[in-house]
Structure formats: structure tokens, C-alpha cells
Tab-separated table of C-alpha atoms in Angstrom:
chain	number	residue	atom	x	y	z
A	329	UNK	CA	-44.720	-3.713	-6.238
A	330	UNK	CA	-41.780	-1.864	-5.289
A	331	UNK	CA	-40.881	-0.007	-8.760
A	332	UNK	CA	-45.105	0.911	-8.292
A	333	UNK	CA	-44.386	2.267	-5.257
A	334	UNK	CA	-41.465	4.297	-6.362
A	335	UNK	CA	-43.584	6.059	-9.650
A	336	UNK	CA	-45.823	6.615	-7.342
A	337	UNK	CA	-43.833	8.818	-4.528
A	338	UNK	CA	-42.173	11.746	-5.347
A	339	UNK	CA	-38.449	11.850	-6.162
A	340	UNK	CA	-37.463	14.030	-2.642
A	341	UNK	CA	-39.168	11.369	-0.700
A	342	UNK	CA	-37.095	9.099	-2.710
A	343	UNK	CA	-34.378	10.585	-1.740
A	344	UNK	CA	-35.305	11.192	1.788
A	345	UNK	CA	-36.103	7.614	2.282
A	346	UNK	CA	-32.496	6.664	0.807
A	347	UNK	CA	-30.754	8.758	3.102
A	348	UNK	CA	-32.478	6.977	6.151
A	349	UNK	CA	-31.184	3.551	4.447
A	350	UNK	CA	-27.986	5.032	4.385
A	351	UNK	CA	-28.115	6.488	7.649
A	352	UNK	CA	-28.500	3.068	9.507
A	353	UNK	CA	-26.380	1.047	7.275
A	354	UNK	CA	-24.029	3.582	8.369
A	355	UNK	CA	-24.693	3.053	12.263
A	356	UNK	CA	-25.036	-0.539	11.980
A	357	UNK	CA	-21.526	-0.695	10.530
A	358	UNK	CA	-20.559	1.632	13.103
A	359	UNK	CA	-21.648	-1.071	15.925
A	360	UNK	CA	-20.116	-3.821	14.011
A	361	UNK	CA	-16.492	-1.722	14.583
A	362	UNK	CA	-17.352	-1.004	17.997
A	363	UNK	CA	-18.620	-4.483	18.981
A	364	UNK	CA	-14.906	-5.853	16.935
A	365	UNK	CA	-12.753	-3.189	19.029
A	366	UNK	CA	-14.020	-4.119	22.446
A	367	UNK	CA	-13.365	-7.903	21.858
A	368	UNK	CA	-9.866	-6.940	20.739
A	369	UNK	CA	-8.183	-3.714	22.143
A	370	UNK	CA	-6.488	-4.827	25.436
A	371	UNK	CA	-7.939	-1.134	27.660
A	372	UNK	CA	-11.189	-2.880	26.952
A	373	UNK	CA	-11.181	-6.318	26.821
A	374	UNK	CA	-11.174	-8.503	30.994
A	375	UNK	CA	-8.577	-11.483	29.402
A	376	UNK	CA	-5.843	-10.383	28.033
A	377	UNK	CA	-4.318	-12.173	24.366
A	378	UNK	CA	-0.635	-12.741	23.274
A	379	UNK	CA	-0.960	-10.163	21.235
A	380	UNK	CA	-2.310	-7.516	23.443
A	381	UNK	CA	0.268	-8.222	25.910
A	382	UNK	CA	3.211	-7.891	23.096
A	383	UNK	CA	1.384	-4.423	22.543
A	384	UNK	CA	1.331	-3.456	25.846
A	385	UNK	CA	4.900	-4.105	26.316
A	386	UNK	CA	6.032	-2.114	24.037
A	387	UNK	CA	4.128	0.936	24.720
A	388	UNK	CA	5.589	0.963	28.297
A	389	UNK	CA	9.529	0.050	27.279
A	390	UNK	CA	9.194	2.384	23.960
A	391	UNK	CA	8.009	5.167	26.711
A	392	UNK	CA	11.415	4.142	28.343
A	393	UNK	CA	13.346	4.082	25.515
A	394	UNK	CA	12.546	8.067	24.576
A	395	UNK	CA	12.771	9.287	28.428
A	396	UNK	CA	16.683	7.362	27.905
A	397	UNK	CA	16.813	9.481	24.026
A	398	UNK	CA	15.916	12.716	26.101
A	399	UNK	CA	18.615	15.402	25.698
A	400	UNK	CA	18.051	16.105	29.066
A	401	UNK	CA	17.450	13.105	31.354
A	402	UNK	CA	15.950	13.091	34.261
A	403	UNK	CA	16.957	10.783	36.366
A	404	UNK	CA	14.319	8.099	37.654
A	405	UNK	CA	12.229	8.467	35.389
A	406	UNK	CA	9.668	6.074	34.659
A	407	UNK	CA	7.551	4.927	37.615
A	408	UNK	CA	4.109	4.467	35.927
A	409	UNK	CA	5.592	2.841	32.810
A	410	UNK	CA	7.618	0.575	34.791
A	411	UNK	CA	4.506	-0.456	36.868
A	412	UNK	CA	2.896	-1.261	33.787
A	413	UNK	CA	5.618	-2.827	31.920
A	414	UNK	CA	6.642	-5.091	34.840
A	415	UNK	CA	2.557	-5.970	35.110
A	416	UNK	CA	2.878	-7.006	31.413
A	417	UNK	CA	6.134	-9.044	31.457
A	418	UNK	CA	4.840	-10.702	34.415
A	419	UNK	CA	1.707	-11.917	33.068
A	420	UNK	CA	3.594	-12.758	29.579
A	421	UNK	CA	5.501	-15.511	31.605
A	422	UNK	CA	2.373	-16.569	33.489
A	423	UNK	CA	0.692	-17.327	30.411
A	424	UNK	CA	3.481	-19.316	29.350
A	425	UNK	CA	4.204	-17.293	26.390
A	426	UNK	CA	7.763	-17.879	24.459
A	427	UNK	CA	10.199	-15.406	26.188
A	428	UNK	CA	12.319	-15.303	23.169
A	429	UNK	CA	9.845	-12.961	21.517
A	430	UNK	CA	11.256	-10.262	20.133
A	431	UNK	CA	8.958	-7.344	21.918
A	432	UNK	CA	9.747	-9.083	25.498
A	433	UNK	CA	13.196	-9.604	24.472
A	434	UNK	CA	13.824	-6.441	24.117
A	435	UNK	CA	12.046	-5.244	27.088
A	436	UNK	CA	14.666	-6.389	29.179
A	437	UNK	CA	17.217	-5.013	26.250
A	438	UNK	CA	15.379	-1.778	27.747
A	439	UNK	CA	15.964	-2.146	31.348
A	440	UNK	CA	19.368	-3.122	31.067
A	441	UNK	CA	19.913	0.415	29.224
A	442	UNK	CA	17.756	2.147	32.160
A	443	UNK	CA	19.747	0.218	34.828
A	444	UNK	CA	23.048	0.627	33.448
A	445	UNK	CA	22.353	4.869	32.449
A	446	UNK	CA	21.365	5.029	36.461
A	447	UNK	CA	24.710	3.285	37.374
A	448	UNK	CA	26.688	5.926	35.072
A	449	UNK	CA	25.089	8.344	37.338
A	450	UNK	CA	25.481	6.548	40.313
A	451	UNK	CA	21.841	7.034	40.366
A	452	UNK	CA	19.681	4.391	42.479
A	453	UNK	CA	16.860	2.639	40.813
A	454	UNK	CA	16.581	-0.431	43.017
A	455	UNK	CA	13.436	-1.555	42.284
A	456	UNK	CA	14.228	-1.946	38.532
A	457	UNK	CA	17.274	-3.422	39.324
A	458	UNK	CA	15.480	-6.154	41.232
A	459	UNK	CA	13.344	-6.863	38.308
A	460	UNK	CA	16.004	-6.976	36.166
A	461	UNK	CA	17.417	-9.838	37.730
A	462	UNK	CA	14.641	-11.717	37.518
A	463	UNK	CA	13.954	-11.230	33.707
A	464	UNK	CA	18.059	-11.344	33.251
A	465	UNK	CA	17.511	-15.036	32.479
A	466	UNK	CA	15.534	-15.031	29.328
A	467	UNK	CA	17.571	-12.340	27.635
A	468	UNK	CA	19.273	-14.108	24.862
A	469	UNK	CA	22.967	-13.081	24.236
A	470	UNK	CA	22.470	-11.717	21.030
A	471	UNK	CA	20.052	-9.844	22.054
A	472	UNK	CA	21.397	-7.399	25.096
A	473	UNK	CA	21.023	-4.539	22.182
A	474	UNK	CA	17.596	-4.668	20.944
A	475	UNK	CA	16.594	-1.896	22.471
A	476	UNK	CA	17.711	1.574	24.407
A	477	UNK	CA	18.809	4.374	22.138
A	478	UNK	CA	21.382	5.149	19.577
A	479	UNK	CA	23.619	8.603	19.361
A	480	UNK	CA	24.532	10.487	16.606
A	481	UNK	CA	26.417	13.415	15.417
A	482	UNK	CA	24.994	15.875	12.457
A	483	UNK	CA	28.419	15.364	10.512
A	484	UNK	CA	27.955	11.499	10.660
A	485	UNK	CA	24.511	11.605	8.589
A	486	UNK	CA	24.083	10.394	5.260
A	487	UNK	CA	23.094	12.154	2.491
A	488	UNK	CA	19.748	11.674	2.925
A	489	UNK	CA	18.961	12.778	-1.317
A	490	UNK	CA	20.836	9.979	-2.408
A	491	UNK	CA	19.606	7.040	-0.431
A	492	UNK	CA	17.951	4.116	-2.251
A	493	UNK	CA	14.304	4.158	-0.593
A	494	UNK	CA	15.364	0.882	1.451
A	495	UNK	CA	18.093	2.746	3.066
A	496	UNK	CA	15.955	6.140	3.162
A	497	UNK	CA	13.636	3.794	5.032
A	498	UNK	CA	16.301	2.030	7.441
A	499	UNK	CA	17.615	5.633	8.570
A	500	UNK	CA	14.299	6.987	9.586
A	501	UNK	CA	13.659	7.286	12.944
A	502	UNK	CA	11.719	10.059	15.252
A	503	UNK	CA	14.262	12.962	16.255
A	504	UNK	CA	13.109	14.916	19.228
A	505	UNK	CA	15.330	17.919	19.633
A	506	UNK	CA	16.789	20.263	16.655
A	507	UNK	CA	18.884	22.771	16.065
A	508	UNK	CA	18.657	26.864	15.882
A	509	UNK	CA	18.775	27.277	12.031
A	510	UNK	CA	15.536	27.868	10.222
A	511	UNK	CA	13.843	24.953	8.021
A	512	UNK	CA	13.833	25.842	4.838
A	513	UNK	CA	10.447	26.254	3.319
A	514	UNK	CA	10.813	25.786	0.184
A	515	UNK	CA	12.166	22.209	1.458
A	516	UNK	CA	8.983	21.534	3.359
A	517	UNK	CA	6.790	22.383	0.430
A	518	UNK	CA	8.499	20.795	-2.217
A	519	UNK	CA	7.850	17.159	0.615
A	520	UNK	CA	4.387	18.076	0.094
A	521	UNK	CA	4.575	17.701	-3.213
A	522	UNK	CA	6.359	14.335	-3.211
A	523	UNK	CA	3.606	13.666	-0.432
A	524	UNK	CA	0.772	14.578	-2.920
A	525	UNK	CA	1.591	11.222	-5.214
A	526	UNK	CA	0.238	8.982	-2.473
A	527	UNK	CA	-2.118	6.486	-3.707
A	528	UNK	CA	-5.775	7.354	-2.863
A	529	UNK	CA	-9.183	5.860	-3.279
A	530	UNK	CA	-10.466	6.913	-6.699
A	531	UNK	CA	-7.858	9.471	-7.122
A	532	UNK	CA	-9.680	11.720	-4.881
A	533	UNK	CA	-6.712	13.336	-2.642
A	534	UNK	CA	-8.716	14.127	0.631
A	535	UNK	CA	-5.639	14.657	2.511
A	536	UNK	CA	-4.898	18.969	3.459
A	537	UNK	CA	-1.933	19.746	5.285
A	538	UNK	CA	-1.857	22.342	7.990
A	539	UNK	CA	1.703	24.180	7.867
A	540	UNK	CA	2.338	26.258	11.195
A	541	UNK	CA	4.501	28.626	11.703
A	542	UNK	CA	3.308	31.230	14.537
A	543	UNK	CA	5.052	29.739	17.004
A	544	UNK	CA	2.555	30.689	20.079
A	545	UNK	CA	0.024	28.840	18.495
A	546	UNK	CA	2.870	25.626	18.124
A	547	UNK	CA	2.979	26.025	21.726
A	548	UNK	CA	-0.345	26.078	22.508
A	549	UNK	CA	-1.201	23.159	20.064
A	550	UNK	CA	1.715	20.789	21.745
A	551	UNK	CA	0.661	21.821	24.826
A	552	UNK	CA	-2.997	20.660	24.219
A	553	UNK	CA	-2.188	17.493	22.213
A	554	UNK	CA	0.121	16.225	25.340
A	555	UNK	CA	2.768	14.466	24.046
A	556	UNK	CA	5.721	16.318	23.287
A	557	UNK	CA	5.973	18.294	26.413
A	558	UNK	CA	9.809	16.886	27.325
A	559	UNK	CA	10.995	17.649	23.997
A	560	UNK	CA	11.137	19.965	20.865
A	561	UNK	CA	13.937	22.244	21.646
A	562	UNK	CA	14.043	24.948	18.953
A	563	UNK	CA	10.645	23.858	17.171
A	564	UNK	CA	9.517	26.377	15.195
A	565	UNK	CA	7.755	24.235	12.112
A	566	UNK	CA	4.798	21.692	12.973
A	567	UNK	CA	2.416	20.244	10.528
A	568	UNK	CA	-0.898	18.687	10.986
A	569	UNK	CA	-2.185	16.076	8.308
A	570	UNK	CA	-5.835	15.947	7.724
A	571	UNK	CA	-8.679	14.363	5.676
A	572	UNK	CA	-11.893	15.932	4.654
A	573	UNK	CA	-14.361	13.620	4.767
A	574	UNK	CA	-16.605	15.890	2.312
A	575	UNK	CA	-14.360	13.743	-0.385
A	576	UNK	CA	-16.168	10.484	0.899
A	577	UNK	CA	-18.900	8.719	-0.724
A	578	UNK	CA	-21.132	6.327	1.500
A	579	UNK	CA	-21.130	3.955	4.949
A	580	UNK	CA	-18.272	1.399	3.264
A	581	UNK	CA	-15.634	4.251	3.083
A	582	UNK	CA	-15.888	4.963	6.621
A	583	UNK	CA	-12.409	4.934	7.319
A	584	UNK	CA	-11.147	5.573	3.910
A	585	UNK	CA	-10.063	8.953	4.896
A	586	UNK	CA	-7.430	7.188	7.890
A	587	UNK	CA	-6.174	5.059	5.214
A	588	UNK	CA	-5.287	7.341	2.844
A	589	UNK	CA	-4.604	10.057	5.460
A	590	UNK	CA	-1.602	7.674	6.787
A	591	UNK	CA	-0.989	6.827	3.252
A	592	UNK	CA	0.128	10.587	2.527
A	593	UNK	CA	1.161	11.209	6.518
A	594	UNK	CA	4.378	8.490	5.957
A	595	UNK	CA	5.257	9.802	2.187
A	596	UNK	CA	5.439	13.376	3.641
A	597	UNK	CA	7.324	11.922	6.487
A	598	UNK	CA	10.128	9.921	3.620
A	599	UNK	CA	9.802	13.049	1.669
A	600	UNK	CA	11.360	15.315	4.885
A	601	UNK	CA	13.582	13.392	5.204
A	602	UNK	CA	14.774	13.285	1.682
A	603	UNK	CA	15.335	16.939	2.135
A	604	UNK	CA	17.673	15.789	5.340
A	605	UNK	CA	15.222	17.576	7.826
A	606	UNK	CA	14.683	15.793	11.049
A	607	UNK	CA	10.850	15.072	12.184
A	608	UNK	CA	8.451	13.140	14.904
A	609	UNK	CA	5.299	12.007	14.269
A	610	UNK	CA	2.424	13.116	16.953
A	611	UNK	CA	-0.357	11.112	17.574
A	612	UNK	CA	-4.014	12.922	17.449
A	613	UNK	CA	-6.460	10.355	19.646
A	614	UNK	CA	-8.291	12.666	21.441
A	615	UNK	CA	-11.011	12.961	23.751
A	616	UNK	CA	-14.252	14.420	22.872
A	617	UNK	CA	-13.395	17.686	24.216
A	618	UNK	CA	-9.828	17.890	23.027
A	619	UNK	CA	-10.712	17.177	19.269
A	620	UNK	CA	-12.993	20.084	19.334
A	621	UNK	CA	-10.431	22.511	21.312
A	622	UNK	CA	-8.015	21.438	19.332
A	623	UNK	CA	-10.453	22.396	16.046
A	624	UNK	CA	-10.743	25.593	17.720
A	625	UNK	CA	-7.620	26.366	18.109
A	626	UNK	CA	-5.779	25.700	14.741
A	627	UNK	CA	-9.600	26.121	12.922
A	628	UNK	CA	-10.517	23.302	11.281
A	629	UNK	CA	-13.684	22.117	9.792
A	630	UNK	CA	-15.676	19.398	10.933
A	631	UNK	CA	-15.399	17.444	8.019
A	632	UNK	CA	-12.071	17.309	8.838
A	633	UNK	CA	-10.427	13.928	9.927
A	634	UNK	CA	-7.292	14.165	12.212
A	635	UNK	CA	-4.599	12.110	11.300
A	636	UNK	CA	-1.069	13.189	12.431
A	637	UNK	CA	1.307	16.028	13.827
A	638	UNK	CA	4.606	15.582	12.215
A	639	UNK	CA	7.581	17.849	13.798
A	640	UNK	CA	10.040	19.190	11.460
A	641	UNK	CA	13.537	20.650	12.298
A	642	UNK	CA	17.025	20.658	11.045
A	643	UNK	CA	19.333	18.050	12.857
A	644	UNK	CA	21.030	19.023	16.022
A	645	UNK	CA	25.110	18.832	15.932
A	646	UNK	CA	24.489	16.000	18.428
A	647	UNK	CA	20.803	13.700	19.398
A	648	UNK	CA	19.809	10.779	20.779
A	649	UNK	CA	17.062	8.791	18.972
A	650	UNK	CA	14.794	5.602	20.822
A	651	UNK	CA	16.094	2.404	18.833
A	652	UNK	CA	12.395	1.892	18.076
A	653	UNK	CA	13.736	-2.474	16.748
A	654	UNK	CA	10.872	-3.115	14.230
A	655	UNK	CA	9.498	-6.784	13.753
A	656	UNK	CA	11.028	-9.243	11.146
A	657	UNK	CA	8.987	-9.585	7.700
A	658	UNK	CA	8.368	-13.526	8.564
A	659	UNK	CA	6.623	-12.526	12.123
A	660	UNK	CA	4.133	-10.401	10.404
A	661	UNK	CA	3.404	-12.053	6.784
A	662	UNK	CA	0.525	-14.715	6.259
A	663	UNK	CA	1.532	-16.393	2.901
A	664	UNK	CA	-1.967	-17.610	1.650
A	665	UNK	CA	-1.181	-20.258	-1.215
């Protein structure tokens, strides 16, 4: 009946009537993310889990950690994050969670480093000291420096060409302030090009990279995207990593264009640094109305997917950088035999 059917209609209505299948396979697999997101993401969900909590905690101490890797500190800093990171530990212990996790281990790693910068300055922070004291008791000894920030000076560096891709890996971390001299271009570009062997799906390389320069329009695009407003002394390079979605087939590749967006976001971030330029990673989850200033403003398509602002300097003669402790292999790996 149905291949009647079909000779008997007329191949646009064909089509027409495959793009309405398409249409709401799309949306219904659109619901079945949404519906999965609010029973998991902890700004949604009434009870929080383990795991959200973990999250949440380290949000609030890694916002501690950069205010501590600022060049310029200012001192107190912190009140909202503190309010929610307390909230967090607090309700970690109620639940009777182990306080030897990592994350909440090196929360109070964290505070100590707040507390103990405030003393340096002979700086009151009373509240957080009080805390402190309470949490002092689960802090494992081996432990007091999981967290805070580490200092470095330019002439200490390694040669960041001639790292093995484990160590390339280990010395990564997000630098915040840079110095005067001009990044070379020619050093950018030729990342890019290390960037463009990323694996993508059927070969199909939807990522385009957005290379600014002007530097009113840097300012105008960090001042909109919110994040970097303490930081980026002497910016003058930014890059913003896209995918077109134009390059995607049907509802099942969806989010194709985030996976291999981040795919080619992190090689262009090892391939900076193989060129021993310093760089930060911006994220782009905007609002409604900020995603489509934000298009304005740099002009980008709709079919274009935000996926990340990446900074890009030389290295200051001395920085600070947030420790930024990453979870052991074993915590994360499900060996399925």
C-alpha cells in the first residue's frame, strides 16, 4: 500500500512529507535532551546528587582559585562564590558524602590559600576563616596543596616545541595576563593548521576559526561575553572557534558540530602552545539575546555553532596561573569487561 501510495504522489510532496518526518524526529529528540538535562544539571534539578554537588564545588573554589592567580588582587574578593561554595561543602557533609574526595579536598586546599594570602596582607576575612576551621578537619595532610595557584617566571618555561605530548599536556594551563610583544602570526596560523587534523565525523571539517585582531572590536566582544573582564592585560589576539552546521546531515548529528568543534578547539589550544604562546579558553553559553549580539557584532552566520574563545598572548616575564588539580584516570574510567 505504501510503495502505491508513493507512485502515486508526486516526488516534491515526497519530499515535503519527508522533511515533516524529519522535522519532528528532530524535535522529539530535542525533548528527549531537554527532558535528560533537567533530571541531571544541578541549576535545574530540587535534590541535589553527589555528583552535582562535586560540580558545584568546584565552580565556586576554581572562581577562587583565578581571583588568587589575578596579577592584581583585590583583596576580599569572593563573597558570592564563598556563599555558594560554603552552601555546597555544607550539604556535601550532610549527605554523608566521603570528605576525602578529591574536589572537596581541595576546596579547603583553596581556602587555606585565600586565608593565608589575606594574612600576608594583614587583610581580614573572618568569616572564611571561621569556616575554615570547621572544614580544617577533613583536609588530609597530603593534601594542604591541591589547590590555590602556582607562579612562574618566562625564563623558567620549557621549551614548549620539544615536549613529548604527555608533558605538552601536563604544562598546559589557562594564562590570564601577557606581555607587550606582538604574537606572531605566522605562529597562530601555522596552530591552525596542526588544529585542522582533528578527527571529524565523515571527514567533513565544519569547524571555521574567527582570528581577531582590531582590537576595539576584542574589547567589545570580551566585554559582551563577560568573563574576562579582571584580566587580559596586553590582549591584542582572540580567536573564536565555530561550527557550521550547514556541514550536518539529519536529527542524529545534532550535536555533532560541539563534538567536533571541541575536538579542533583543544588541538588548536596544544598547537599554541607548541608555538610557546600563552592562551585561555572562554566559554560561549549565552543567553538568547547575547548569542545574537554577539553574531552581530563579530558577523557570523546562523548556521554557525559557537564553541569557544581562546586568548592568545606571549608569556609575561612573571604570572600566576589557578592550579586547576584534574581528577585521577581510575575516578573517571568504567572498565566494561
Amino acid at each position: 500500500m505504501r510503495t502505491k501510495i508513493k507512485k502515486m504522489l508526486p516526488q516534491k510532496a515526497i519530499h515535503s512529507l519527508k522533511r515533516m518526518k524529519t522535522k519532528k524526529q528532530l524535535n522529539d529528540l530535542y525533548q528527549y535532551d531537554k527532558r535528560r538535562f533537567e533530571d541531571s544539571a544541578y541549576g535545574i534539578r530540587e535534590e541535589l546528587t553527589e555528583n552535582n554537588l562535586r560540580s558545584k564545588i568546584t565552580f565556586h573554589y576554581h572562581a577562587i582559585e583565578k581571583g588568587l592567580s589575578n596579577a592584581d588582587i583585590r583583596l576580599g574578593f569572593g563573597k558570592a562564590a564563598f556563599e555558594q561554595l560554603f552552601f555546597s561543602m555544607d550539604k556535601f557533609i550532610e549527605m554523608g558524602y566521603s570528605t576525602e574526595d578529591e574536589r572537596f579536598q581541595t576546596a579547603i586546599s583553596v581556602i587555606h590559600k585565600y586565608v593565608d594570602m589575606h594574612k600576608k596582607y594583614n587583610h581580614e576575612v573572618n568569616s572564611v576563616e571561621d569556616k575554615l576551621r570547621q572544614y580544617s578537619k577533613y583536609l588530609l595532610k597530603d593534601n594542604m596543596d591541591l589547590g590555590g595557584y602556582l607562579s612562574f617566571t618566562k625564563d623558567k618555561l620549557p621549551e614548549f616545541s620539544s615536549l613529548t605530548f604527555e608533558s605538552l599536556a601536563k604544562e598546559r594551563f589557562s594564562v590570564r595576563e601577557y606581555s607587550e610583544e606582538e604574537v606572531n602570526q605566522g605562529d597562530v596560523m601555522a596552530a591552525i593548521q596542526i588544529a585542522t587534523e582533528s578527527p571529524s565525523v565523515c571527514n567533513r571539517q565544519s569547524w571555521k576559526v574567527h582570528y581577531l585582531k582590531n582590537q576595539r572590536l576584542i574589547n567589545d566582544v570580551l566585554d559582551l561575553q563577560g568573563g574576562f573582564r579582571a584580566n587580559g592585560k596586553n590582549l591584542k589576539d582572540l580567536i573564536l572557534v565555530t561550527c557550521d552546521t550547514q556541514y550536518m546531515n539529519g536529527p542524529h548529528e545534532r550535536n555533532q558540530a560541539y563534538i567536533d568543534g571541541g575536538l579542533f578547539a583543544m588541538s588548536l589550544l596544544y598547537g599554541l602552545e607548541s608555538k610557546g604562546l600563552a592562551t585561555c579558553t572562554l566559554n560561549t553559553n549565552f543567553t538568547i539575546e547575547k548569542d545574537q549580539k554577539m553574531r552581530k557584532l563579530i558577523g557570523l552566520s546562523a548556521s554557525e555553532n559557537f564553541i569557544a574563545f581562546i586568548t592568545v598572548g606571549n608569556y609575561p616575564k612573571e604570572f600566576k596561573v589557578a592550579k586547576s588539580p584534574k581528577d585521577p584516570a581510575t575516578i573517571i574510567t568504567n572498565v566494561i569487561v
